[in-house]
Coordinates of C-alpha atoms in Angstrom, one line a residue:
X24 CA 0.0 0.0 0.0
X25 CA 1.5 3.0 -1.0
X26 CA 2.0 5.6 1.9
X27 CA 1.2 9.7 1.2
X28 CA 4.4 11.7 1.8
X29 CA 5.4 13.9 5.2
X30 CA 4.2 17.1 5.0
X31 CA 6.2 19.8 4.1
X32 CA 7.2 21.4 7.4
X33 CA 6.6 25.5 7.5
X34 CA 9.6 27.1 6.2
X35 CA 10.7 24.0 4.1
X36 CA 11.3 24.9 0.8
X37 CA 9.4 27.8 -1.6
X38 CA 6.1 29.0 -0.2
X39 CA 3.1 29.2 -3.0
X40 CA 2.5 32.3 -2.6
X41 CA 5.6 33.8 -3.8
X42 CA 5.5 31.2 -6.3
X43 CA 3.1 33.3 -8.2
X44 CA 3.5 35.6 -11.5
X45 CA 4.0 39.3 -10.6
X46 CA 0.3 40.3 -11.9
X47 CA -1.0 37.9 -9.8
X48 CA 1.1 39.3 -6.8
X49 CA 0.7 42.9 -7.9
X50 CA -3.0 42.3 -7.6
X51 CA -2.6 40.6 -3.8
X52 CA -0.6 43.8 -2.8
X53 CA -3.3 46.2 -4.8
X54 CA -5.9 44.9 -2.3
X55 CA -4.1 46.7 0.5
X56 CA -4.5 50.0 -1.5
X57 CA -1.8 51.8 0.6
X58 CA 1.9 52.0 -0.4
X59 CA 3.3 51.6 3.1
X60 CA 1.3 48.6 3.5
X61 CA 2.6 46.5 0.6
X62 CA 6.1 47.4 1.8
X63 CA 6.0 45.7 5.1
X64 CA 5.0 42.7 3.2
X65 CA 8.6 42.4 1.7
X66 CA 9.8 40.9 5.2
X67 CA 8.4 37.8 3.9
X68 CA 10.9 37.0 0.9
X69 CA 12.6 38.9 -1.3
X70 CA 10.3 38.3 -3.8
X71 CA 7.5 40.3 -2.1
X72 CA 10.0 43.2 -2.1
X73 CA 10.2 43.1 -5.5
X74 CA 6.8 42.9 -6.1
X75 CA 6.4 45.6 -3.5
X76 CA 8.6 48.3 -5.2
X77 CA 7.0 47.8 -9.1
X78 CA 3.6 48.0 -8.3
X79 CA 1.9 49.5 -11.0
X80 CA -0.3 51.9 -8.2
X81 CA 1.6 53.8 -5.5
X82 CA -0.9 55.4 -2.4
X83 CA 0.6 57.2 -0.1
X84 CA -1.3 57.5 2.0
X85 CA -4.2 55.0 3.0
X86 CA -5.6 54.7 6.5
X87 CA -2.8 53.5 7.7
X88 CA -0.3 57.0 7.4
X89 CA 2.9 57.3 9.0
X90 CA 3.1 59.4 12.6
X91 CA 2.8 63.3 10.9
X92 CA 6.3 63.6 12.0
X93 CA 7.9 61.2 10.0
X94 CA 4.8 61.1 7.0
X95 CA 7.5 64.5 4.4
X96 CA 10.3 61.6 4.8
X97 CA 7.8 58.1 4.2
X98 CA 7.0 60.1 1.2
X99 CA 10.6 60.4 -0.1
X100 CA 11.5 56.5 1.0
X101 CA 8.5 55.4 -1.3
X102 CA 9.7 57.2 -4.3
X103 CA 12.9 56.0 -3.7
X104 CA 12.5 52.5 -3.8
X105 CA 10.2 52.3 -6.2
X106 CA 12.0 50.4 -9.2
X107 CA 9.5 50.5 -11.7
X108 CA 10.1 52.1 -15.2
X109 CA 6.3 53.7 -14.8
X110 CA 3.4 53.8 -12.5
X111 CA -0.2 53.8 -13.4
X112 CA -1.5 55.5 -10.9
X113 CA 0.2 58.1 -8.1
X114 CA -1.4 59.5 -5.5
X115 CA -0.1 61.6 -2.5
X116 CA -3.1 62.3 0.1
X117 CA -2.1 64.0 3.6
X118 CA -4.3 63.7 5.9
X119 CA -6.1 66.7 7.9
X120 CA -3.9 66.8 10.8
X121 CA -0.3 66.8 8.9
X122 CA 2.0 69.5 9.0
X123 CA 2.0 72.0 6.9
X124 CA 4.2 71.0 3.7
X125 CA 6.7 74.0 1.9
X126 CA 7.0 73.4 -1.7
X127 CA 10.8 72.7 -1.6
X128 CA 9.8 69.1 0.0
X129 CA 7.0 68.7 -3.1
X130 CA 9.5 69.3 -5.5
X131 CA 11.0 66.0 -6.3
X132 CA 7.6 64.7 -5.8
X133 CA 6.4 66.2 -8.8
X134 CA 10.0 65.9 -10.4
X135 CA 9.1 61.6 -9.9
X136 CA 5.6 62.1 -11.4
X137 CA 7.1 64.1 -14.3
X138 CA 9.6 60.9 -15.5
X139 CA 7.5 57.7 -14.3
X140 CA 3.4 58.7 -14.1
X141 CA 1.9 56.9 -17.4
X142 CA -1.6 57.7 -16.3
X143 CA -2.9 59.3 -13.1
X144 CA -1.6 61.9 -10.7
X145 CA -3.3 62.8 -7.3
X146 CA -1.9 65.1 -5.0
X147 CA -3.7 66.7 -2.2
X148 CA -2.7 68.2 1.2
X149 CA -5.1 69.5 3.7
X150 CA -5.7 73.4 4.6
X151 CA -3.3 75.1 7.0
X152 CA -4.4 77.5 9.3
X153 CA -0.9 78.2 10.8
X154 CA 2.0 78.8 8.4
X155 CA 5.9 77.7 9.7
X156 CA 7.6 81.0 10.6
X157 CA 10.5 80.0 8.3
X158 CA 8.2 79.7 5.3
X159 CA 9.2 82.3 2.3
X160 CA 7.1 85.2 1.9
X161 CA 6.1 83.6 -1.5
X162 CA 6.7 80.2 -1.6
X163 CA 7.0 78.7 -5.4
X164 CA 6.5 75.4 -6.9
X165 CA 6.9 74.7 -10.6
X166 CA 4.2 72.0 -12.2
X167 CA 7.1 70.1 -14.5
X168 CA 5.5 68.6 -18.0
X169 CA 4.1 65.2 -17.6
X170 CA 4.1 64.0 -20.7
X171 CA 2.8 60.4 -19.6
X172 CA 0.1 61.9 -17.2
X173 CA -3.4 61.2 -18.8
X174 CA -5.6 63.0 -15.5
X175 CA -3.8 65.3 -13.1
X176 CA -5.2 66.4 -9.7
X177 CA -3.7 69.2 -7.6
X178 CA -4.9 70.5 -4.4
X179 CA -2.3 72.4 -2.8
X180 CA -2.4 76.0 -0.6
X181 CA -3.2 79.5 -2.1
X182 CA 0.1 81.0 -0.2
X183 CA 1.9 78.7 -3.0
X184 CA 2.5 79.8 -6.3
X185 CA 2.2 77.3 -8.9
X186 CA 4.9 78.1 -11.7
X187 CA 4.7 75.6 -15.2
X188 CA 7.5 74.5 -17.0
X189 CA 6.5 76.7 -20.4
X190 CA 8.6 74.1 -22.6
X191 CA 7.1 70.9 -23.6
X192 CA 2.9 69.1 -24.2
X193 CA 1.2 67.2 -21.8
X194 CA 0.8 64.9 -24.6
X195 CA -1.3 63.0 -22.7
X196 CA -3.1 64.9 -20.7
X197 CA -6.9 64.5 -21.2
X198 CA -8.0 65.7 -17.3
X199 CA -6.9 68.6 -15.6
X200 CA -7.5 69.9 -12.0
X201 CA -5.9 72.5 -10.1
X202 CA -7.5 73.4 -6.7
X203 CA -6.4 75.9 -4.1
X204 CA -3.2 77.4 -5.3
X205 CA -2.3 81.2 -6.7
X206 CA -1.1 81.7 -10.4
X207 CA 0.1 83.8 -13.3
X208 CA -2.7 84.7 -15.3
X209 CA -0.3 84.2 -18.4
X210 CA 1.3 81.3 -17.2
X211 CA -2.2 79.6 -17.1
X212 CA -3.4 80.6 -20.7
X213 CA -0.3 78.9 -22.3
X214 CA -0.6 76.0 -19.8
X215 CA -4.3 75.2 -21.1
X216 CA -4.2 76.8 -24.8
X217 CA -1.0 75.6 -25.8
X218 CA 0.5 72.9 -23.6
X219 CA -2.5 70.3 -23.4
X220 CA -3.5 69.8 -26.8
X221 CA -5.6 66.9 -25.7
X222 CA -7.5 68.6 -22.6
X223 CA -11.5 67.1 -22.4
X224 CA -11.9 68.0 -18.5
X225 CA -10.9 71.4 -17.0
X226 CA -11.2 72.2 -13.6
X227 CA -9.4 75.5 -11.8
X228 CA -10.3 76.6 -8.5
X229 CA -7.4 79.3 -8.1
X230 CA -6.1 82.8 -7.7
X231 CA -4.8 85.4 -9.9
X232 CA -1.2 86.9 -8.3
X233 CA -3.1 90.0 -10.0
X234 CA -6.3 91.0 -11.5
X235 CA -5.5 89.8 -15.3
X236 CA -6.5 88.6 -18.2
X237 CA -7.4 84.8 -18.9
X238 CA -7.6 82.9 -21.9
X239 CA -8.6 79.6 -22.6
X240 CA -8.5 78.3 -26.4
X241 CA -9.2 74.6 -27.3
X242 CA -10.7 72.5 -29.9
X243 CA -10.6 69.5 -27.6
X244 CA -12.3 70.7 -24.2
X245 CA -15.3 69.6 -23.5
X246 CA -16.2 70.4 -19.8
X247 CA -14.9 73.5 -17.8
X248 CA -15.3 74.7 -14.3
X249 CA -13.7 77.8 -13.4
X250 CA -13.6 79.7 -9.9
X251 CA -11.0 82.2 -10.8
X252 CA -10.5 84.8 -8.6
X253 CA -10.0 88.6 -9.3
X254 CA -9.9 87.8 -13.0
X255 CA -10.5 90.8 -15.2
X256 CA -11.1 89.5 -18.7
X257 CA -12.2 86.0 -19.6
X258 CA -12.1 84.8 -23.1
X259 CA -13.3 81.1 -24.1
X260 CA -12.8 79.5 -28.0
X261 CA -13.8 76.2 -27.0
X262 CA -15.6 74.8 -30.4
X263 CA -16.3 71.2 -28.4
X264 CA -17.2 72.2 -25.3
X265 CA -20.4 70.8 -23.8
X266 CA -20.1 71.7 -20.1
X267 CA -19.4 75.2 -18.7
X268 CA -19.4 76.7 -14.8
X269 CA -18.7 80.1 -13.8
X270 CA -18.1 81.1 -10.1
X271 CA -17.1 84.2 -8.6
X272 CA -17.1 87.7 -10.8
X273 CA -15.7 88.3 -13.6
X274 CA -15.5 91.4 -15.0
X275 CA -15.9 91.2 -19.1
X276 CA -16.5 87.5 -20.6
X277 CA -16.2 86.3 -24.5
X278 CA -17.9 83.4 -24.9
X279 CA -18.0 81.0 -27.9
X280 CA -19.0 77.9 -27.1
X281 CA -20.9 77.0 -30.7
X282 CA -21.9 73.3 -28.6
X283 CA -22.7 74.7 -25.0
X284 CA -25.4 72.7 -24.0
X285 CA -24.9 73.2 -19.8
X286 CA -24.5 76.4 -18.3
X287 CA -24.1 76.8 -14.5
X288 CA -23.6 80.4 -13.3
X289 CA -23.2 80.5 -9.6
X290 CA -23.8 83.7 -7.9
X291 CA -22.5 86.7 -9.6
X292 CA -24.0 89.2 -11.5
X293 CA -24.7 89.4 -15.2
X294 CA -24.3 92.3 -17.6
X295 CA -25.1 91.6 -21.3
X296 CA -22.8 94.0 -21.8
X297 CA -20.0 93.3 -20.2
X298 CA -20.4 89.7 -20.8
X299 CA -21.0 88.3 -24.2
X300 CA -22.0 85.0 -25.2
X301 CA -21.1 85.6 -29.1
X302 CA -21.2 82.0 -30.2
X303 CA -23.2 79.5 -27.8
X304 CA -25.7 76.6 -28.8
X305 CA -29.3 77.0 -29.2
X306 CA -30.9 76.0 -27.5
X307 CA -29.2 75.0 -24.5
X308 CA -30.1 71.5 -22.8
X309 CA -29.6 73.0 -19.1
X310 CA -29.5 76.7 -17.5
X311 CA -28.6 76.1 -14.1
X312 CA -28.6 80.0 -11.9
X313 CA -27.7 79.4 -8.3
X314 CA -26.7 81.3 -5.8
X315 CA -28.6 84.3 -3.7
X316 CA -29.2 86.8 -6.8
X317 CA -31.7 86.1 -9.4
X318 CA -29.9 87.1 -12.9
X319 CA -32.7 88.4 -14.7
X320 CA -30.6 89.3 -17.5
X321 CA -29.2 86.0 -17.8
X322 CA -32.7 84.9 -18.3
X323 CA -33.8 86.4 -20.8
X324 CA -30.3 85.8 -22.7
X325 CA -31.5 82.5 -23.2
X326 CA -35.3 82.2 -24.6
X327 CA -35.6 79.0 -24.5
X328 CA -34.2 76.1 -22.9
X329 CA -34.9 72.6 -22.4
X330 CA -34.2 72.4 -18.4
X331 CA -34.1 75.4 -16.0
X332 CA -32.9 75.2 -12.5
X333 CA -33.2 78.2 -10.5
X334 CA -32.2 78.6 -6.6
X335 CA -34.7 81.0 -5.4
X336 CA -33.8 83.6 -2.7
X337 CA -36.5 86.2 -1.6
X338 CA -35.0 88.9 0.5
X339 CA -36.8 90.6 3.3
X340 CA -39.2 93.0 3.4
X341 CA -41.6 94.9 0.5
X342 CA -38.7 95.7 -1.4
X343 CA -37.1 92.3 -1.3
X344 CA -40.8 91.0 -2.7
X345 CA -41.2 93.2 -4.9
X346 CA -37.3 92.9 -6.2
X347 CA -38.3 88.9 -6.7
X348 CA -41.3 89.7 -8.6
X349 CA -39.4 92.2 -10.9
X350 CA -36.3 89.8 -11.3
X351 CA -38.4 86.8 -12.3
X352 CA -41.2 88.8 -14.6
X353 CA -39.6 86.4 -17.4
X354 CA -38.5 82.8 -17.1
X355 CA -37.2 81.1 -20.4
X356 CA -39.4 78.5 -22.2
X357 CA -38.4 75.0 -20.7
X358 CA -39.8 72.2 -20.7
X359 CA -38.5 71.0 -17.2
X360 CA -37.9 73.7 -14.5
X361 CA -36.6 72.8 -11.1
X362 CA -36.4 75.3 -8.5
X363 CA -34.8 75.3 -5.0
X364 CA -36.0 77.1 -2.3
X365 CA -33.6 79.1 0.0
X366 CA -35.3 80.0 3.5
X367 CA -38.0 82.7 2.7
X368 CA -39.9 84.7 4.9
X369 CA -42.2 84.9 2.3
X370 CA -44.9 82.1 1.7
X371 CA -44.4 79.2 -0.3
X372 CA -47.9 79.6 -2.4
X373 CA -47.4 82.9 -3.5
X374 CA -44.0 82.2 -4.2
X375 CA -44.6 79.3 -6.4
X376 CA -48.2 80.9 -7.8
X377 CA -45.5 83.8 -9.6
X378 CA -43.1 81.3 -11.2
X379 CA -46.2 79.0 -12.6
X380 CA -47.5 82.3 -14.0
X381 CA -44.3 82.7 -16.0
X382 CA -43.9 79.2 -17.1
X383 CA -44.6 78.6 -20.9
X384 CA -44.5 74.9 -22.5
X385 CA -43.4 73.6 -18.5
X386 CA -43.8 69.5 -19.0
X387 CA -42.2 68.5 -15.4
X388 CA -41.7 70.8 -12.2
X389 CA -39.3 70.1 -9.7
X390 CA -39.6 72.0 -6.2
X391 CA -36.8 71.5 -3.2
X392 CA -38.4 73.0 -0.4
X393 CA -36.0 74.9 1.7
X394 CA -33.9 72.5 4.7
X395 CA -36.4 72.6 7.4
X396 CA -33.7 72.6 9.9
X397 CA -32.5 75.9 9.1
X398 CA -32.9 78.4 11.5
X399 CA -35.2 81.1 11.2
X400 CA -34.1 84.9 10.9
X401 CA -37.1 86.1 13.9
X402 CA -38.7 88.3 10.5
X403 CA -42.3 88.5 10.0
X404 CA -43.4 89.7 6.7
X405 CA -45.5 92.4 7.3
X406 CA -48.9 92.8 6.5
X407 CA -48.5 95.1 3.9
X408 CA -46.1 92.7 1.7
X409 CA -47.1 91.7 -1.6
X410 CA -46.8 88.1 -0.5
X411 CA -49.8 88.6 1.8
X412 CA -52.0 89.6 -0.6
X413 CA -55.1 87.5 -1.4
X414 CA -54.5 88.0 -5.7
X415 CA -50.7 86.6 -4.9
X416 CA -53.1 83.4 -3.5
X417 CA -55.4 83.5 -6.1
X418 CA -55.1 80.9 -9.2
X419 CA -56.2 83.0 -11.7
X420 CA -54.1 83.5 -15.1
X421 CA -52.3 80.0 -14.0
X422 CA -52.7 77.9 -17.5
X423 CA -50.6 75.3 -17.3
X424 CA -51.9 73.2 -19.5
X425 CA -48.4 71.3 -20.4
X426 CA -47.6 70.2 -17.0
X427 CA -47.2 66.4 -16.7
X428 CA -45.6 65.6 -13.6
X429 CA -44.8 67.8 -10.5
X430 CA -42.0 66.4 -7.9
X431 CA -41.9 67.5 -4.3
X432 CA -38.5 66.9 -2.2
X433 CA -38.6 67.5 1.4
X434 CA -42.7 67.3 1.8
X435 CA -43.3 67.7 5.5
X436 CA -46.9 67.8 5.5
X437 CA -47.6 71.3 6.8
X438 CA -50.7 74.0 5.9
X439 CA -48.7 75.5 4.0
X440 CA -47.4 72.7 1.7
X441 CA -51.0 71.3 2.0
X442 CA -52.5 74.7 0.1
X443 CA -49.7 74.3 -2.6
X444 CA -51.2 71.1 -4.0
X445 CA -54.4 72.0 -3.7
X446 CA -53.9 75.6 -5.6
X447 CA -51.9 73.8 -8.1
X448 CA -54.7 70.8 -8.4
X449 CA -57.3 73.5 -9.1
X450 CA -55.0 75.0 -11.7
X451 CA -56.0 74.4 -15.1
X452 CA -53.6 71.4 -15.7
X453 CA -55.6 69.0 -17.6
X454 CA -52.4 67.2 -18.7
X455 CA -51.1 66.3 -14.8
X456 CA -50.3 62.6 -14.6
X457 CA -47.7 61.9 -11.9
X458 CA -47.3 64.3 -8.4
X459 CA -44.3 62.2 -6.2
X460 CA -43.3 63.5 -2.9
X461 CA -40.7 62.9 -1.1
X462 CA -41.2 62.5 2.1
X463 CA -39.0 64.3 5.2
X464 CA -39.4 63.0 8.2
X465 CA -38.1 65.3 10.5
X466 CA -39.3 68.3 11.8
X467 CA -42.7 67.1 10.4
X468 CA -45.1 64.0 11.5
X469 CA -44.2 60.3 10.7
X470 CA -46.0 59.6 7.3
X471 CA -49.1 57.4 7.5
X472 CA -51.3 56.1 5.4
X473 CA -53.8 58.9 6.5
X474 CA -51.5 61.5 5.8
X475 CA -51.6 60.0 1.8
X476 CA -55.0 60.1 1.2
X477 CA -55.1 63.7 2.8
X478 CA -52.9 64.4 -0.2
X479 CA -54.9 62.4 -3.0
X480 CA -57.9 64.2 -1.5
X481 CA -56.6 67.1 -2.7
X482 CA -56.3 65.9 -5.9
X483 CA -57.5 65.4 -9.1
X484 CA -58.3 61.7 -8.8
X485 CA -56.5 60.7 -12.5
X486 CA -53.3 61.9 -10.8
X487 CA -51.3 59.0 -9.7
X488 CA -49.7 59.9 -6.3
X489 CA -46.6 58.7 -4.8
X490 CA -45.0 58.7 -1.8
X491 CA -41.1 58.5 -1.2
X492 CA -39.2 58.0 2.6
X493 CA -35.6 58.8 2.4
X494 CA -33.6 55.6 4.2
X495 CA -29.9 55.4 4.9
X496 CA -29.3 57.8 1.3
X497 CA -31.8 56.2 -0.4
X498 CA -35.4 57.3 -1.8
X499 CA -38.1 54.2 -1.1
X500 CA -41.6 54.0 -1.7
X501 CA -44.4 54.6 1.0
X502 CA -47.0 52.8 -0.9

């Protein structure tokens, strides 16, 4: 009878594990998804510390970051031993309670990502409140061309000055985002019209070292968000672009955008004169206005859309009403408009009775009710205010007869909300199929079956009604 061999004692021979191809090991150490992790693994054999140095992602740092000490010098041990020709994917992450990082130490770092990243670069470091004492007045860093870099991510410090290399292409480079950090208004024309010829993403949350002009000029953009402060003069050539947000002011704008078919403008004034849209697609998919001011002008820019979303801010007093009414006297043709309320001290109904007045060809209306949780500024609208006025109750001259389904978020059940779907019910809305609510808990009862059919009551009974309860993030039905 033949007899099964001894086992192999532990430590006998070559273990299985590092028996296996490198992609299979790579993957193993990937699983870790920090850096420092996979290095401690090359204590088991030399083979893990190859593996280790050549992975094809490098994460520094995961959960598991070095004392904030010690984490400037982990970072420069990492690159160091990493023996790789390129690396896929690089990211640098401090967390919130690090020191505060000078650009001299960041140098190198981006020095490394400049010869070995073939694909994604993330670096990030928290906000600093206190700045070292030894710290330059001005502290520099140069952005050296990454001509292997496919997305780049940068969030740095606004005291740093982010200087680019002027010779060379980020061949590559399809993704670009550069948060928190202060720059040459010339330096970042050439850097996006001439030295990423490839750009489709475009993302700049910075600050001009003075008020100057910008330009960006690409065939191949197609989304841009820019928070740009104290620039003077913006001018866009983007034939392909699709995607467009403007934050903060800017002084005089030249748009020509031939395929904008998104517009966000967040809170800052509008002047068709000082802003032009000379080239811009017609007509856009989405005009998206937020912020506290109403831009009237912007409004009536843009005669028709396809979706409208408007954050709605009434300020106090007659004058703010009135200022509402007078701002809002013309909404573009849409076919969806969604509108967010910002705590009012004016009343929902009349409110809402004004914008339905101005709609034209509205299919589906959206309305966020303000955050019930916010606190209240003591105002009472006096007597005398517009808002209070029986006509601004009153459902005459509401035709809406395109409306197809109207969405609630943040229902709570109150009088108020109560009167809103029963004015618009009573509107002349023959089309209305669908009204969905969704449901807040919270400051409001706990929604019952009653509190449902008080709400279909109110209703024309061929409107289906649904009911939504928000659960761990997630919208599920009541009924």
């Amino acid at each position: 009878m033949d007899t099964l061999p001894p086992p192999q004692i532990m430590g006998e021979g070559e273990d299985r594990i590092s028996g296996l191809p490198d992609e299979l090991l790579h993957g193993i150490l990937l699983r870790l998804r920090s850096a420092r992790a996979a290095a401690r693994t090359s204590v088991l054999s030399r083979r893990w510390h190859h593996a280790a140095s050549r992975l094809p992602t490098l994460l520094l740092f995961g959960p598991d970051a070095p004392p904030p000490a010690s984490i400037l010098d982990s970072v420069d041990a990492a690159l160091a031993a990493y023996r790789a020709p390129s690396v896929k994917h690089l990211a640098i992450t401090f967390p919130s309670k690090s020191p505060a990082v000078l650009p001299h130490r960041v140098a190198p770092w981006l020095r490394f990502a400049s010869e070995r990243v073939a694909g994604t670069l993330f670096l990030s470091f928290p906000y600093q409140v206190a700045w070292p004492s030894a710290a330059p007045e001005e502290p520099e860093v140069e952005l050296p061309v990454c001509g292997g870099a496919t997305e780049i991510n940068l969030t740095l410090e606004y005291r740093w000055r982010l200087r680019v290399q002027l010779a060379g292409l980020f061949t590559a480079l399809t993704t670009l985002r550069i948060h928190s950090v202060t720059m040459e208004g010339s330096e970042l024309t050439a850097l996006v019209s001439t030295q990423c010829p490839n750009l489709r993403e475009l993302s700049l949350y910075v600050k001009l070292v003075a008020a100057s002009d910008v330009s960006i000029c690409s065939d191949s953009l197609y989304s841009l968000v820019l928070r740009v402060r104290i620039i003077q003069r913006l001018e866009l050539m983007t034939p392909g672009l699709h995607l467009l947000t403007l934050s903060h002011s800017v002084q005089k704008a030249h748009i020509s955008a031939p395929k904008l078919a998104r517009l966000v403008w967040k809170g800052h004034a509008y002047d068709p004169c000082r802003h032009q849209f000379a080239d811009v697609g017609h007509p856009l998919q989405c005009l998206d206005i937020r912020g506290e001011s109403i831009v009237a002008p912007l409004m009536q820019r843009f005669d028709k859309v396809v979706k409208l979303i408007l954050d709605i801010f009434v300020p106090q007093g007659v004058v703010g009403y009135a200022s509402f009414l007078d701002k809002t006297n013309k909404l573009p043709k849409c076919e969806s408009l969604m509108v967010t309320l910002t705590y009012t001290d004016h009343g929902l109904v009349p409110i809402m009775l004004h914008l339905l007045r101005m709609c034209y060809g509205t299919r589906k209306l959206s309305v966020l009710l303000h955050d019930p949780f916010a606190p209240s500024s003591g105002y009472s609208c006096v007597s005398s205010c517009p808002c209070r006025m029986a006509e601004s109750h009153k459902i005459n001259y509401i035709a809406i007869d395109s409306l197809e389904e109207l969405e609630i978020y943040y229902f709570t059940g109150s009088d108020e909300e109560m009167e809103f779907v029963h004015k618009l019910s009573s509107c002349n809305s023959a089309t209305l199929k669908n009204l969905v609510i969704y449901y807040t808990l919270f400051p409001g009862p706990p929604l019952t079956k009653k509190v449902c059919e008080m709400v279909r009551n109110r209703c024309d009974p061929k409107v289906k009604v649904e009911f939504y309860l928000n659960s761990h993030g997630k919208w599920l039905c009541f009924d």
